[in-house]
Coordinates of N, CA, C and O in Angstrom, one line a residue:
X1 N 68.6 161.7 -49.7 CA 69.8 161.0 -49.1 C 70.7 160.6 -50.3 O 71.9 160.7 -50.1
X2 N 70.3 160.3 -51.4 CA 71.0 159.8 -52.4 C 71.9 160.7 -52.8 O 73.1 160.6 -53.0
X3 N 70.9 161.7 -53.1 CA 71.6 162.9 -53.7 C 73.2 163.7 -52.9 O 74.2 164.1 -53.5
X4 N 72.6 163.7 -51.5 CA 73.6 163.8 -50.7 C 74.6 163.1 -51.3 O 75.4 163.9 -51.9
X5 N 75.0 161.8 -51.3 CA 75.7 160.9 -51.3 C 76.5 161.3 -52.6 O 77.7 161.2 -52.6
X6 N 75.5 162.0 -54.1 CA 76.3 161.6 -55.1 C 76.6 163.6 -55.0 O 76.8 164.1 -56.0
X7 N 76.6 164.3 -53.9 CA 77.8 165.2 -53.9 C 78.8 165.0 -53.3 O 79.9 165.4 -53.6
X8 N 78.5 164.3 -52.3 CA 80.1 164.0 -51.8 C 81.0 163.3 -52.5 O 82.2 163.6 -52.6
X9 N 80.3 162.2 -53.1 CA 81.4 161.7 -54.3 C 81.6 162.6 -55.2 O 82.8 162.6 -55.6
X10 N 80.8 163.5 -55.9 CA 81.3 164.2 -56.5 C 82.3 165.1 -56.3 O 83.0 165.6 -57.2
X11 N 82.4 165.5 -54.8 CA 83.2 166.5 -54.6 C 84.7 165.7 -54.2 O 85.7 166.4 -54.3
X12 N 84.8 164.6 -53.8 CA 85.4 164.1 -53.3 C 86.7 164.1 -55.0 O 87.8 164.5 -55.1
X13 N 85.9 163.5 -55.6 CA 86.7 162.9 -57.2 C 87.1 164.4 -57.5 O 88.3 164.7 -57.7
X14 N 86.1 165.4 -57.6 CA 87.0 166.7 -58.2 C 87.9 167.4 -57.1 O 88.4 168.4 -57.6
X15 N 88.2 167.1 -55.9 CA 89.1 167.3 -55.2 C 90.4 166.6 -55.6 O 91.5 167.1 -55.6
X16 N 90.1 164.9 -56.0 CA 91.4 164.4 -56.7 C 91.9 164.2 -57.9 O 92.8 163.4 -58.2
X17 N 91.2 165.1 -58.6 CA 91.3 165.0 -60.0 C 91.9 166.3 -60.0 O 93.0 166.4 -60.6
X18 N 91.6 167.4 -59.4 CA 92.4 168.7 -58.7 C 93.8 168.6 -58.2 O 94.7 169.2 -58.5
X19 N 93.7 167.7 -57.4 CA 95.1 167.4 -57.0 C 96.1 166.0 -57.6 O 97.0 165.5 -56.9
X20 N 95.9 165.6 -58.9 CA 96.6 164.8 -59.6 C 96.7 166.1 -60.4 O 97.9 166.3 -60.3
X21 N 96.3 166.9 -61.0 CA 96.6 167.8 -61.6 C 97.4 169.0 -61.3 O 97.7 169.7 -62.3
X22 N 97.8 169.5 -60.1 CA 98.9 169.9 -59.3 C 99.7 169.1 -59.6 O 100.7 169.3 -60.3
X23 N 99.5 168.4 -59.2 CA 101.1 166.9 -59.3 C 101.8 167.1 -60.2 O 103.0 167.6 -60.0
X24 N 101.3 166.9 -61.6 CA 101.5 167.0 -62.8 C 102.2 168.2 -63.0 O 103.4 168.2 -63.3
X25 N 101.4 169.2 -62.8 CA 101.6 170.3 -63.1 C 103.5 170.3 -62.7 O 104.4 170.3 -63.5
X26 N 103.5 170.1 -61.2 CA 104.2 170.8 -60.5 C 105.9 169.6 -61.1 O 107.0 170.1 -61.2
X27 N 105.7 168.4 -61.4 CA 106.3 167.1 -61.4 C 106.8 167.8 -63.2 O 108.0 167.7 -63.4
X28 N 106.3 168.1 -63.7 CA 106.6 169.1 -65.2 C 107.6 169.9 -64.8 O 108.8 169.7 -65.1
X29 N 107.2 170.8 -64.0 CA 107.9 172.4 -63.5 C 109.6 172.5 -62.8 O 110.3 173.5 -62.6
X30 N 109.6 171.0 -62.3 CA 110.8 170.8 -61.3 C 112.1 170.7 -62.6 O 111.9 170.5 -63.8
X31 N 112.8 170.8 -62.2 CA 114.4 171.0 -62.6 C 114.6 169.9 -63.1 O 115.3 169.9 -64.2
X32 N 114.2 168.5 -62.4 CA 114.5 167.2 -63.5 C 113.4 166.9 -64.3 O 113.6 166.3 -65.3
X33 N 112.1 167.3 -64.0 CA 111.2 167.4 -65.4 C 111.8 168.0 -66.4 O 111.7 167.3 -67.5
X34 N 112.4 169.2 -66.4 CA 112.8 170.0 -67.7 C 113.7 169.0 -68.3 O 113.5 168.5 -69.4
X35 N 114.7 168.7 -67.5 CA 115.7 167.8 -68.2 C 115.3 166.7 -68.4 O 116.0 166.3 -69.3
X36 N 114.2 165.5 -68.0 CA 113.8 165.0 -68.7 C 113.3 165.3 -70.1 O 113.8 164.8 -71.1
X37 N 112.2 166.2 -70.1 CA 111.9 166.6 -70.9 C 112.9 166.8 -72.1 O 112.8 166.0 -73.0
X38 N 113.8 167.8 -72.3 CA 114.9 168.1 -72.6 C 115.6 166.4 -73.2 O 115.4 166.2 -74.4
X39 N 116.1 165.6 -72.5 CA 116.1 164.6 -73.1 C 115.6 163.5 -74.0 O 116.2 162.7 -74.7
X40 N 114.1 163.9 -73.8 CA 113.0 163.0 -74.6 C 113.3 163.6 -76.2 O 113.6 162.8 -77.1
X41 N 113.2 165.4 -76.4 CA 113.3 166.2 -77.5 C 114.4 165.6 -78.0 O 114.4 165.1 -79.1
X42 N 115.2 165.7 -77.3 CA 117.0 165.4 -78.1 C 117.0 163.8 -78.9 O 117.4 163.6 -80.0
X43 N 116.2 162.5 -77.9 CA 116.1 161.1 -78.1 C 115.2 161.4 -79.6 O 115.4 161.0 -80.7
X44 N 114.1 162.1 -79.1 CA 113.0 162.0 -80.7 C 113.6 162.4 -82.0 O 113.1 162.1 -83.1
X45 N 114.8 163.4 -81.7 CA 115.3 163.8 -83.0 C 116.8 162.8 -83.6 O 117.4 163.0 -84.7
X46 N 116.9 161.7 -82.6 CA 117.5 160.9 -83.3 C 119.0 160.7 -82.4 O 119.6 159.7 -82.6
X47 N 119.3 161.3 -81.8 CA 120.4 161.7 -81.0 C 119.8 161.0 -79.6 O 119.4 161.6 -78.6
X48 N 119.9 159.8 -79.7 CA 119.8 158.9 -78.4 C 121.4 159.0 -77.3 O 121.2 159.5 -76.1
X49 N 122.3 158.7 -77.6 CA 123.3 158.9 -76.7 C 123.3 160.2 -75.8 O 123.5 160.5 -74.6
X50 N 123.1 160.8 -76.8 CA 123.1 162.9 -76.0 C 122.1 162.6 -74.9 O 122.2 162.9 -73.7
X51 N 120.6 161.7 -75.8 CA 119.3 161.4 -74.7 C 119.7 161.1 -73.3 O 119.4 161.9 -72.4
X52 N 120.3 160.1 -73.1 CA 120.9 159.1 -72.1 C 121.4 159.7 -71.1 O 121.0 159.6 -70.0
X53 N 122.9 160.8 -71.7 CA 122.9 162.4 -70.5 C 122.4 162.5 -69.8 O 122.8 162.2 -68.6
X54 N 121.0 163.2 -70.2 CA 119.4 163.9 -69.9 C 119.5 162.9 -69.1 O 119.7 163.0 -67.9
X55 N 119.3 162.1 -69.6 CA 118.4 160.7 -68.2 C 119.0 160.4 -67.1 O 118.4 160.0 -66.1
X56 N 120.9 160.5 -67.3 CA 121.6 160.2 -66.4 C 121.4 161.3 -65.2 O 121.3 161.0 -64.0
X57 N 121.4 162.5 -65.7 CA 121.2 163.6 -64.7 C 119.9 163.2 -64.5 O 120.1 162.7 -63.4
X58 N 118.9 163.0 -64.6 CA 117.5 163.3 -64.2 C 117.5 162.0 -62.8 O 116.6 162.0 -61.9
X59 N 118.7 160.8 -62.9 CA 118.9 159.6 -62.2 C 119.5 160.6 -60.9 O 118.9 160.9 -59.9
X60 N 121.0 161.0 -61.4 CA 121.2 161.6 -60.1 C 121.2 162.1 -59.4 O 121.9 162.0 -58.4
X61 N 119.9 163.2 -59.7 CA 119.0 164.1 -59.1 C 117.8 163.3 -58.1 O 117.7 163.6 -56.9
X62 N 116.9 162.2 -58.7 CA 115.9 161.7 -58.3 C 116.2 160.1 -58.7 O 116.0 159.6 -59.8
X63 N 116.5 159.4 -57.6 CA 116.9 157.8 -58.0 C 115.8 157.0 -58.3 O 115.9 156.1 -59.0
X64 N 114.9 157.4 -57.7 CA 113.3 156.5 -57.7 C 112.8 157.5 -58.6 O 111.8 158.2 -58.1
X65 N 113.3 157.7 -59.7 CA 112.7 158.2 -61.0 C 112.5 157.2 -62.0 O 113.1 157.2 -63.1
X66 N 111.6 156.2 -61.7 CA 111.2 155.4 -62.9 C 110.9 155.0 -64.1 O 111.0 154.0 -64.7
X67 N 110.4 157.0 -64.5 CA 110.5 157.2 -65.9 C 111.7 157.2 -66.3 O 111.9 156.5 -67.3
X68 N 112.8 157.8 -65.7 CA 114.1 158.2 -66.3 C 114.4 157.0 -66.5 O 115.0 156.8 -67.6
X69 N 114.2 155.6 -65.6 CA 115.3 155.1 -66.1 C 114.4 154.1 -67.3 O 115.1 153.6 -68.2
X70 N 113.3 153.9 -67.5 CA 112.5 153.7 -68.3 C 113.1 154.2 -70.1 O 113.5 153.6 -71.1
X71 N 112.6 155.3 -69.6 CA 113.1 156.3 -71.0 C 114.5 156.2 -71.4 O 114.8 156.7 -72.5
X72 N 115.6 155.5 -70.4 CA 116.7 155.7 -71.0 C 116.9 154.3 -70.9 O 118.1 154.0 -71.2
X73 N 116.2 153.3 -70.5 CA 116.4 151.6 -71.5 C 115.9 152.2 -73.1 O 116.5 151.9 -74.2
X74 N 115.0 152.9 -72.9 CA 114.2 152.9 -73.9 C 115.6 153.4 -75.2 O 115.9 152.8 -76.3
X75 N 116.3 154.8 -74.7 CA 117.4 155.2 -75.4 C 118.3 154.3 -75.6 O 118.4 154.2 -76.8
X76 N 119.1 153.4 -74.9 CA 119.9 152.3 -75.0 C 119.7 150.8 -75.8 O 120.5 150.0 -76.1
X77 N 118.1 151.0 -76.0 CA 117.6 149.9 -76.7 C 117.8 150.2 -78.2 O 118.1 149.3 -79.0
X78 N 117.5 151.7 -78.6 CA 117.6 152.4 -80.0 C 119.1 152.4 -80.3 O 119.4 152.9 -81.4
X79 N 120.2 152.0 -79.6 CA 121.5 152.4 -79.6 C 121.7 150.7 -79.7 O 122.8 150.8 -79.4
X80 N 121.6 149.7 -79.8 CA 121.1 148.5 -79.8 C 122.0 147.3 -78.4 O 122.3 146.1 -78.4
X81 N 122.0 148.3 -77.3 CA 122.3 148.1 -75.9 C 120.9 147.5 -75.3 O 120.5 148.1 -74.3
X82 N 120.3 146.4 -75.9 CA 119.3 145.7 -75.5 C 119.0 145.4 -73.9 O 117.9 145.5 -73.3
X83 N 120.6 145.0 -73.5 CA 120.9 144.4 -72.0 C 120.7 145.3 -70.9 O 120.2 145.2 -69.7
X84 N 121.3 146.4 -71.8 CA 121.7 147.4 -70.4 C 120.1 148.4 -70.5 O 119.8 149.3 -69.6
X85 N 119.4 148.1 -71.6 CA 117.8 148.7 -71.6 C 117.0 147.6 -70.2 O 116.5 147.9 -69.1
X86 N 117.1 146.3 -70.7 CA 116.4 145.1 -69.4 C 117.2 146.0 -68.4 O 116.6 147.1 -68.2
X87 N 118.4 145.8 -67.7 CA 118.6 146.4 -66.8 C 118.1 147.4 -66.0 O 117.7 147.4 -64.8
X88 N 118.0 148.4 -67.2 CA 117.3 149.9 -66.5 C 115.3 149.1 -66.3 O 114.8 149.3 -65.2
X89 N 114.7 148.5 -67.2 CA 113.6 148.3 -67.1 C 113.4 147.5 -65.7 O 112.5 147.5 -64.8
X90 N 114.5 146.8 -65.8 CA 114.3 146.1 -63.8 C 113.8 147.2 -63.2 O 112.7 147.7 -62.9
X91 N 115.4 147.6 -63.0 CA 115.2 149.1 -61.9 C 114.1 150.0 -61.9 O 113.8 150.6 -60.9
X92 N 113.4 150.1 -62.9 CA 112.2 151.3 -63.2 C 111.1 150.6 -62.5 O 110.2 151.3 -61.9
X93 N 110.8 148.7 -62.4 CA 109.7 147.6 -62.3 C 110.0 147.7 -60.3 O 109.1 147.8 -59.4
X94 N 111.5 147.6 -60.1 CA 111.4 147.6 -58.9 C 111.1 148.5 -58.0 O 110.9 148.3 -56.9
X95 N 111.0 149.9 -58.6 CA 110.5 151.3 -58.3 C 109.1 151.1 -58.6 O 108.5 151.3 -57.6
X96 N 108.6 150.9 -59.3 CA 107.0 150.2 -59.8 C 106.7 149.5 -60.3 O 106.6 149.7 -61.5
X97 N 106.3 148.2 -59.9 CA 106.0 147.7 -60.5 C 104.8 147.0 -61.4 O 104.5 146.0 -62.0
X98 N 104.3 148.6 -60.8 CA 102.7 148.8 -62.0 C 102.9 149.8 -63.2 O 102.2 150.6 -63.7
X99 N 104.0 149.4 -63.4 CA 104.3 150.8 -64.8 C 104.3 150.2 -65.9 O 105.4 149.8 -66.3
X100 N 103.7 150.1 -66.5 CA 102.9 149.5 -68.0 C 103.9 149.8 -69.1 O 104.3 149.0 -69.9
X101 N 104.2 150.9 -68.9 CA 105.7 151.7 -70.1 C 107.0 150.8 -69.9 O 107.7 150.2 -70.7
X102 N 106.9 151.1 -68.9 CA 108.7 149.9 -68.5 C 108.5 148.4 -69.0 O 109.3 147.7 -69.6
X103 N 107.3 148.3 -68.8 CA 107.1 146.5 -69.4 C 106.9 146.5 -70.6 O 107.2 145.4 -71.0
X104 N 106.3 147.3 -71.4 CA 106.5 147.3 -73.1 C 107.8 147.8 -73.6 O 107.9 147.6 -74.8
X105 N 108.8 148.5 -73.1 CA 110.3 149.0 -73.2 C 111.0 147.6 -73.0 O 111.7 147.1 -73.9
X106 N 110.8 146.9 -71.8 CA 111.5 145.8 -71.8 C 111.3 144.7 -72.5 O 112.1 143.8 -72.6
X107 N 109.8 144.5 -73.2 CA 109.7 143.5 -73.8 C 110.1 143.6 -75.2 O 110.1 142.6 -75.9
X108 N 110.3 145.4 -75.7 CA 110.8 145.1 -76.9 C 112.2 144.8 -77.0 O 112.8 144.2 -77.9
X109 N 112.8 145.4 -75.9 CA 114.1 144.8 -75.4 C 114.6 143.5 -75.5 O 115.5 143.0 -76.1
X110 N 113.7 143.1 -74.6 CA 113.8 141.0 -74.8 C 113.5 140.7 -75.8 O 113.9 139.5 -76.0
X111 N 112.5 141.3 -77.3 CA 112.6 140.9 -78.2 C 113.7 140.8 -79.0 O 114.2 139.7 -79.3
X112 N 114.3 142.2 -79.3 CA 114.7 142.6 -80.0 C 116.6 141.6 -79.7 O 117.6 141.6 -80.4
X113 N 116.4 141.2 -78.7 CA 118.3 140.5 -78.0 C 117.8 139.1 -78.1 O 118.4 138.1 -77.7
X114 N 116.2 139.1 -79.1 CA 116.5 137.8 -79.2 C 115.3 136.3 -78.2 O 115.1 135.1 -78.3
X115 N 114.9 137.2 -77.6 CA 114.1 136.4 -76.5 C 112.7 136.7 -76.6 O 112.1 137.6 -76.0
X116 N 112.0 135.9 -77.8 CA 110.7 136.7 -78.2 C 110.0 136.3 -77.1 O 109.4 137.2 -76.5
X117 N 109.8 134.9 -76.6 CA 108.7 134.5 -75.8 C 108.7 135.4 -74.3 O 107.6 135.7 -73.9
X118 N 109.9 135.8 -73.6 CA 109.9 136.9 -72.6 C 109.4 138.1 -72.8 O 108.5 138.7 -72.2
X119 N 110.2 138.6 -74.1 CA 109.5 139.5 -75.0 C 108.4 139.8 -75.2 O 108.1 141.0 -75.2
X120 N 107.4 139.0 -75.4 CA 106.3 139.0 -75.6 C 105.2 139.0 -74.4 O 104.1 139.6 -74.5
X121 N 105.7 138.3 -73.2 CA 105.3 138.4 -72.3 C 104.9 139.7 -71.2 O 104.0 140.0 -70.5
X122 N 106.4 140.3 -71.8 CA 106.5 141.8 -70.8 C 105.4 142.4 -71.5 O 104.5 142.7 -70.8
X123 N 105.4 142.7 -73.1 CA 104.4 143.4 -73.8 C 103.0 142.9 -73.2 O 102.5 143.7 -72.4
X124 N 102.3 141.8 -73.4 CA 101.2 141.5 -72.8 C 100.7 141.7 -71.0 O 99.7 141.9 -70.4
X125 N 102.1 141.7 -70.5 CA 101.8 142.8 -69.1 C 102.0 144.6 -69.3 O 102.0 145.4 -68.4
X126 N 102.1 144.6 -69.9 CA 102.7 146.0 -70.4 C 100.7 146.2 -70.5 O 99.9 146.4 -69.6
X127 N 100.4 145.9 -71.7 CA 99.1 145.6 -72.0 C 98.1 145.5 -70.8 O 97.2 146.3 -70.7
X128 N 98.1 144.6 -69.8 CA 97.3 144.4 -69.3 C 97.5 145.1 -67.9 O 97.0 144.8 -66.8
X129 N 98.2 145.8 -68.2 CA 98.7 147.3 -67.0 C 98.4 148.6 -67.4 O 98.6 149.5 -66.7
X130 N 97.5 148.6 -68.9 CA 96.8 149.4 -69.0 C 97.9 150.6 -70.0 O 97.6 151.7 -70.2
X131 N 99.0 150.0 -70.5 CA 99.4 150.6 -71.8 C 98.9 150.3 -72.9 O 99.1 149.1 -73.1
X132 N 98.3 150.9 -73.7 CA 97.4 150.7 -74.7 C 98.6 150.4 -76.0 O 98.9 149.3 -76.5
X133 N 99.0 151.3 -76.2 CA 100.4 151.4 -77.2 C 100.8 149.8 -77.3 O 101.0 149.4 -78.4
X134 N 100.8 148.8 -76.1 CA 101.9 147.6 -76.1 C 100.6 146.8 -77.3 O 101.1 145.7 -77.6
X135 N 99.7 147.0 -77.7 CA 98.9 146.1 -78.2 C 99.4 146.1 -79.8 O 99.4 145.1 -80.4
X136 N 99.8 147.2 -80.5 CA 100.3 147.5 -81.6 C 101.8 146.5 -81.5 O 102.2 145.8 -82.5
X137 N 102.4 146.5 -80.6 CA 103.1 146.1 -80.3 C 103.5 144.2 -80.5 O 104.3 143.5 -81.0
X138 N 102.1 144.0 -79.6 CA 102.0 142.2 -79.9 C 101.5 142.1 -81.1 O 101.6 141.1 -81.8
X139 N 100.7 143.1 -81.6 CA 99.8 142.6 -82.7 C 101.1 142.4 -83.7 O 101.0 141.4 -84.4
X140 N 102.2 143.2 -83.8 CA 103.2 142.9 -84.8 C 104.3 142.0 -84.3 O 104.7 141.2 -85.2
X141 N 104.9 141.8 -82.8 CA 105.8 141.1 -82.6 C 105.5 139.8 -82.2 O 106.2 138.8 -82.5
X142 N 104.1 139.7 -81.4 CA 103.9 138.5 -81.0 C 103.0 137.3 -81.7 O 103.1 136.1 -81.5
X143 N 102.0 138.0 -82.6 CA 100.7 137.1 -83.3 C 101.4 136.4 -84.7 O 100.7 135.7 -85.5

């Protein structure tokens, strides 16, 4: 009986570990993945404004793109448009508000315009939503 039980769970998880992996796949492959993508390359080499483009189209294409608008606080924050990064990080929190990335983007945001203790806050939900990255983060902005 047991055993029964731990194939069906087994089959069950590699059916959804199968089909998060489609997702992926397929959420890469679309027309505003590229251009996200595309955008991230251009932001990493230093050319944040050009980034922001990328992100704008990837907005107009898919509005409840979270990442995008995520990734392009994140661009606007490096441009030192602090305000208009919170902004975008609302919008990404009110699309999800389990997105761990948007709340370490916004709290370096609210640090960085000035508002450590908000600041610090988003990072420790950022953190405790299971972005690992936000802990480097408090360990330097908030301790």
């Amino acid at each position: 009986m047991k055993k029964g039980i731990l194939i069906v769970v087994g089959a069950v998880l590699a059916f959804l570990l199968i089909r998060m992996f489609i997702i992926v796949v397929i959420l890469l492959s679309t027309p505003e993945g590229e251009i996200h993508k595309q955008g991230l390359i251009i932001g990493h080499k230093g050319d944040w404004s050009v980034a922001i483009e990328y992100f704008d189209k990837v907005i107009e294409m898919k509005p409840h793109h979270e990442k995008a608008y995520t990734t392009r606080a994140f661009a606007k924050s490096q441009l030192g448009d602090h305000q208009g990064a919170i902004e975008d990080t609302s919008i990404a929190l009110q699309k999800n508000p389990f997105y761990g990335r948007a709340y370490a983007v916004q709290g370096l945001a609210e640090f960085r315009a000035g508002n450590r203790k908000l600041g610090c806050k988003d990072l420790k939900q950022a953190y405790d939503l299971g972005f690992e990255q936000a802990k480097e983060y408090i360990n330097q902005y908030c301790n």
